Coordinates of C-alpha atoms in Angstrom, one line a residue:
M1 CA 14.8 29.1 -0.4
K2 CA 15.4 26.5 2.3
A3 CA 13.3 28.7 4.5
I4 CA 10.5 28.7 2.0
A5 CA 10.8 25.0 1.5
A6 CA 10.6 24.4 5.2
L7 CA 7.4 26.6 5.4
L8 CA 5.7 24.8 2.7
L9 CA 6.4 21.4 4.2
M10 CA 4.8 22.6 7.4
L11 CA 1.9 24.0 5.4
N12 CA 1.2 20.5 4.1
Y13 CA -0.1 19.7 7.6
L14 CA -1.6 23.0 8.7
S15 CA -5.3 22.9 9.5
V16 CA -7.3 26.1 9.6
S17 CA -10.7 27.0 10.9
H18 CA -14.0 25.7 9.4
G19 CA -12.5 22.4 8.5
G20 CA -10.1 24.0 5.9
I21 CA -6.5 22.5 5.2
C22 CA -4.0 24.6 3.5
M23 CA -1.2 22.9 1.6
E24 CA 1.4 23.8 -1.0
G25 CA -0.1 24.6 -4.4
P26 CA 1.5 24.4 -7.8
Q27 CA 4.3 27.0 -7.7
Q28 CA 5.2 29.7 -10.4
F29 CA 7.4 31.6 -7.9
P30 CA 7.1 34.4 -7.2
A31 CA 3.4 34.7 -8.0
V32 CA 1.6 38.2 -7.8
Q33 CA -2.1 37.5 -8.3
I34 CA -4.4 34.6 -8.8
D35 CA -7.9 34.1 -9.9
A36 CA -10.2 31.1 -10.1
G37 CA -13.6 30.4 -11.8
Q38 CA -15.5 27.5 -13.2
G39 CA -12.9 25.0 -12.4
K40 CA -10.2 27.0 -14.0
V41 CA -7.1 28.9 -12.4
V42 CA -5.1 31.8 -13.8
M43 CA -2.2 33.9 -12.3
T44 CA 0.4 36.6 -13.0
D45 CA 4.0 36.4 -11.8
S46 CA 6.5 39.1 -10.8
N47 CA 7.4 39.4 -14.6
N48 CA 3.8 40.1 -15.4
Y49 CA 3.4 37.0 -17.5
A50 CA 0.0 35.3 -17.3
Y51 CA -0.2 31.5 -16.7
F52 CA -3.0 28.9 -16.8
L53 CA -3.0 25.8 -14.6
I54 CA -3.5 22.4 -16.2
G55 CA -3.2 19.8 -13.5
S56 CA -0.3 20.6 -11.3
Q57 CA 1.5 22.5 -14.0
W58 CA 1.5 26.3 -14.9
Y59 CA 1.5 27.2 -18.5
K60 CA 2.5 30.6 -19.9
M61 CA -0.3 32.2 -21.9
G62 CA 1.9 33.8 -24.5
L63 CA 4.4 36.6 -24.2
L64 CA 2.1 39.5 -23.4
T65 CA 2.7 41.2 -20.1
L66 CA -0.3 41.5 -17.9
K67 CA -0.5 42.9 -14.3
H68 CA -3.9 41.3 -13.7
V69 CA -5.9 38.3 -15.2
S70 CA -9.4 37.1 -14.4
V71 CA -11.3 33.9 -15.4
G72 CA -15.0 33.2 -15.2
P73 CA -18.2 32.6 -17.3
A74 CA -17.3 35.6 -19.5
G75 CA -14.0 33.9 -20.5
I76 CA -10.4 34.9 -19.5
W77 CA -9.6 38.7 -19.5
G78 CA -6.7 40.7 -18.5
V79 CA -5.1 44.3 -18.3
D80 CA -1.6 45.1 -19.3
L81 CA 0.9 47.6 -17.7
N82 CA -0.7 50.5 -19.6
N83 CA -4.3 49.5 -18.6
R84 CA -5.3 48.1 -21.9
V85 CA -7.8 45.4 -21.8
Y86 CA -7.6 42.0 -23.5
E87 CA -9.6 38.9 -23.9
Y88 CA -8.0 35.5 -24.4
V89 CA -9.5 34.0 -27.6
A90 CA -8.4 30.9 -29.4
G91 CA -5.0 30.7 -27.6
S92 CA -4.0 34.4 -27.6
F93 CA -4.8 37.7 -25.9
V94 CA -6.9 40.0 -28.2
F95 CA -6.9 43.7 -27.6
A96 CA -10.3 44.8 -26.5
N97 CA -10.5 48.6 -27.3
G98 CA -13.0 50.7 -25.5
E99 CA -11.9 51.3 -21.8
S100 CA -8.7 51.6 -20.0
L101 CA -8.8 49.6 -16.7
R102 CA -6.4 48.8 -13.9
Q103 CA -8.3 45.6 -12.8
V104 CA -10.9 43.5 -14.4
D105 CA -13.1 40.8 -13.1
A106 CA -14.8 38.1 -15.4
G107 CA -16.5 36.1 -12.5
G108 CA -20.0 37.5 -12.9
D109 CA -22.9 35.9 -14.7
G110 CA -21.5 36.7 -18.1
Q111 CA -20.7 40.4 -17.6
V112 CA -17.2 41.8 -17.2
V113 CA -16.5 44.6 -14.6
G114 CA -13.5 46.7 -13.8
V115 CA -12.0 49.7 -12.4
T116 CA -9.7 52.7 -13.6
D117 CA -6.9 54.3 -12.0
T118 CA -9.2 57.1 -11.0
S119 CA -11.6 54.4 -9.3
T120 CA -14.4 54.8 -11.8
I121 CA -16.4 51.5 -12.3
H122 CA -17.2 50.2 -15.6
C123 CA -19.3 47.0 -16.8
L124 CA -19.6 45.2 -20.0
Q125 CA -23.0 43.7 -20.6
S126 CA -23.0 39.9 -20.8
T127 CA -24.6 40.0 -24.3
I128 CA -21.6 41.9 -25.6
A129 CA -18.8 40.1 -23.7
S130 CA -20.2 36.6 -24.7
V131 CA -19.9 37.3 -28.4
Y132 CA -16.7 39.5 -28.5
R133 CA -14.1 37.8 -30.7
E134 CA -12.3 40.5 -32.5
Q135 CA -10.6 44.0 -32.1
S136 CA -13.7 46.1 -32.2
T137 CA -14.6 49.0 -30.0
L138 CA -16.5 47.9 -26.9
S139 CA -19.0 50.0 -25.1
W140 CA -18.7 49.9 -21.4
I141 CA -21.3 51.2 -19.1
T142 CA -20.2 53.4 -16.3
L143 CA -21.5 52.5 -12.8
P144 CA -22.2 54.9 -10.0
G145 CA -19.6 55.0 -7.2
L146 CA -15.8 54.9 -6.8
L147 CA -13.9 51.7 -6.2
M148 CA -10.2 50.5 -6.5
Y149 CA -11.1 46.8 -6.7
V150 CA -14.3 44.9 -7.8
S151 CA -15.3 41.3 -7.9
C152 CA -18.6 39.7 -9.1
S153 CA -20.4 36.3 -8.7
T154 CA -22.9 34.5 -10.8
K155 CA -24.8 34.3 -7.5
Y156 CA -26.2 37.3 -5.6
G157 CA -24.1 40.1 -7.1
C158 CA -20.8 42.2 -7.0
W159 CA -18.5 43.3 -4.2
G160 CA -15.8 46.2 -4.2
V161 CA -13.6 48.2 -1.9
N162 CA -12.6 51.9 -2.3
S163 CA -9.5 53.9 -1.5
A164 CA -10.6 54.4 2.0
E165 CA -10.8 50.4 2.4
N166 CA -14.5 50.5 2.8
I167 CA -16.4 47.4 1.6
Y168 CA -19.5 47.6 -0.7
F169 CA -22.1 45.2 -2.1
T170 CA -24.5 45.6 -5.0
K171 CA -26.8 43.4 -7.1
V172 CA -26.2 43.5 -10.8
T173 CA -28.4 42.6 -14.0
P174 CA -25.8 41.0 -16.3
S175 CA -27.6 41.8 -19.6
T176 CA -27.9 45.6 -18.9
C177 CA -25.3 46.2 -16.1
G178 CA -28.0 47.8 -14.1
I179 CA -27.2 47.8 -10.5
S180 CA -29.1 48.4 -7.1
D181 CA -27.7 50.8 -4.7
W182 CA -24.4 50.0 -3.2
I183 CA -24.7 48.7 0.3
H184 CA -21.9 49.7 2.7
V185 CA -20.7 46.4 4.5
D186 CA -19.0 46.5 7.8
G187 CA -15.2 45.9 7.9
L188 CA -12.1 47.2 6.0
A189 CA -10.2 45.5 3.1
V190 CA -7.9 46.3 0.3
K191 CA -9.1 43.4 -1.8
V192 CA -12.3 41.4 -2.1
E193 CA -13.0 38.2 -4.1
T194 CA -16.2 36.4 -4.5
G195 CA -16.6 32.9 -5.8
T196 CA -19.3 31.6 -8.2
D197 CA -21.3 30.2 -5.4
G198 CA -21.4 33.6 -3.6
S199 CA -18.7 32.9 -1.1
V200 CA -16.8 36.3 -0.3
F201 CA -13.2 36.5 1.1
V202 CA -11.3 39.9 1.7
V203 CA -7.7 40.7 2.4
N204 CA -7.0 43.7 4.8
R205 CA -3.9 46.0 4.7
V206 CA -2.0 43.7 7.1
G207 CA -2.4 40.6 5.0
E208 CA -5.2 38.9 7.1
V209 CA -8.0 36.9 5.2
Y210 CA -11.6 37.0 6.4
Q211 CA -14.7 35.2 4.9
R212 CA -18.1 36.6 4.9
Q213 CA -20.7 34.8 6.9
G214 CA -24.5 34.6 6.5
I215 CA -24.8 35.1 2.8
D216 CA -28.1 34.0 1.1
S217 CA -30.7 35.0 -1.2
R218 CA -32.5 37.1 1.6
T219 CA -29.2 38.6 2.9
P220 CA -26.8 38.6 0.0
Q221 CA -24.6 41.1 1.8
G222 CA -24.1 38.6 4.7
T223 CA -24.0 39.4 8.4
S224 CA -20.5 39.0 9.8
W225 CA -16.7 38.2 9.1
T226 CA -14.7 35.2 10.2
Q227 CA -11.1 35.4 10.1
I228 CA -9.1 32.5 8.2
P229 CA -5.8 31.9 10.0
M230 CA -2.9 31.9 7.7
P231 CA 0.8 31.1 8.3
S232 CA 2.1 34.4 6.8
R233 CA 0.9 37.6 5.4
V234 CA -1.4 37.2 2.4
S235 CA -1.4 39.5 -0.8
H236 CA -4.3 37.8 -2.8
V237 CA -7.0 35.1 -2.6
S238 CA -9.5 33.6 -5.0
Y239 CA -12.1 31.0 -4.3
D240 CA -13.8 28.4 -6.5
R241 CA -15.4 25.0 -6.1
G242 CA -14.1 24.4 -2.5
N243 CA -10.7 25.7 -3.1
L244 CA -9.3 28.9 -1.6
W245 CA -6.2 29.9 -3.7
V246 CA -3.8 32.1 -1.6
V247 CA -0.8 34.1 -2.7
T248 CA 1.4 35.1 0.2
D249 CA 3.5 38.1 0.6
N250 CA 6.6 36.3 -0.5
G251 CA 5.0 35.1 -3.8
T252 CA 4.2 31.5 -2.5
I253 CA 0.9 29.9 -3.8
L254 CA -1.3 27.9 -1.2
K255 CA -4.3 25.9 -1.8
C256 CA -6.8 25.8 1.1
L257 CA -9.5 23.1 0.9
Y258 CA -13.0 24.0 2.2

């Protein structure tokens, strides 16, 4: 613990590229996964509990154990250890019957997307996700392709990585879940996260973080990658409103300002 404290003290003064500064974030040690959207931040810890950040304090979101949680325009969604899907409604997680997912993302323009253990991709239309409030069976639309991780933005589209660590991008129509063809993007990654403003970050197999450059309405898939220096291996990132939230391999949370 002394070593971790020393590392965090050093991080308070660590400058990274593109004018970013990383510092110690609010801790719920050890963290496993983190997600940010619309000014909200959620996370899961090594005990598979979900937490919501208020100010500088993490608050447990009930006793349901979840391995992945996501926040965005569609609300807060999560998946448990048995791949059951839940939405956070009125202070508790409500079972959303209809599809079993290993990972879910609520960061799109109202739609919810996710992937299964067999890498099939599924999308819940924004018109359905926005009104879901009870334990009814949801009709997910199966998208073409195979991915092991997927993330969507309200701007430009969705990104994903497959089991070969290849990176892909597509545009999505939120109300229908219709997509354009998946575009293969250069580089390799095990996780990809896109912010509501369209910013894209990936983590590769050795825990390095890269940001996609050149993203705009004419080239939504961007043009190149820039490495974001980190003091240690990274397992997860999420970006929202100028903040890059980072979970290191040892479960420490960093907050990098951009």
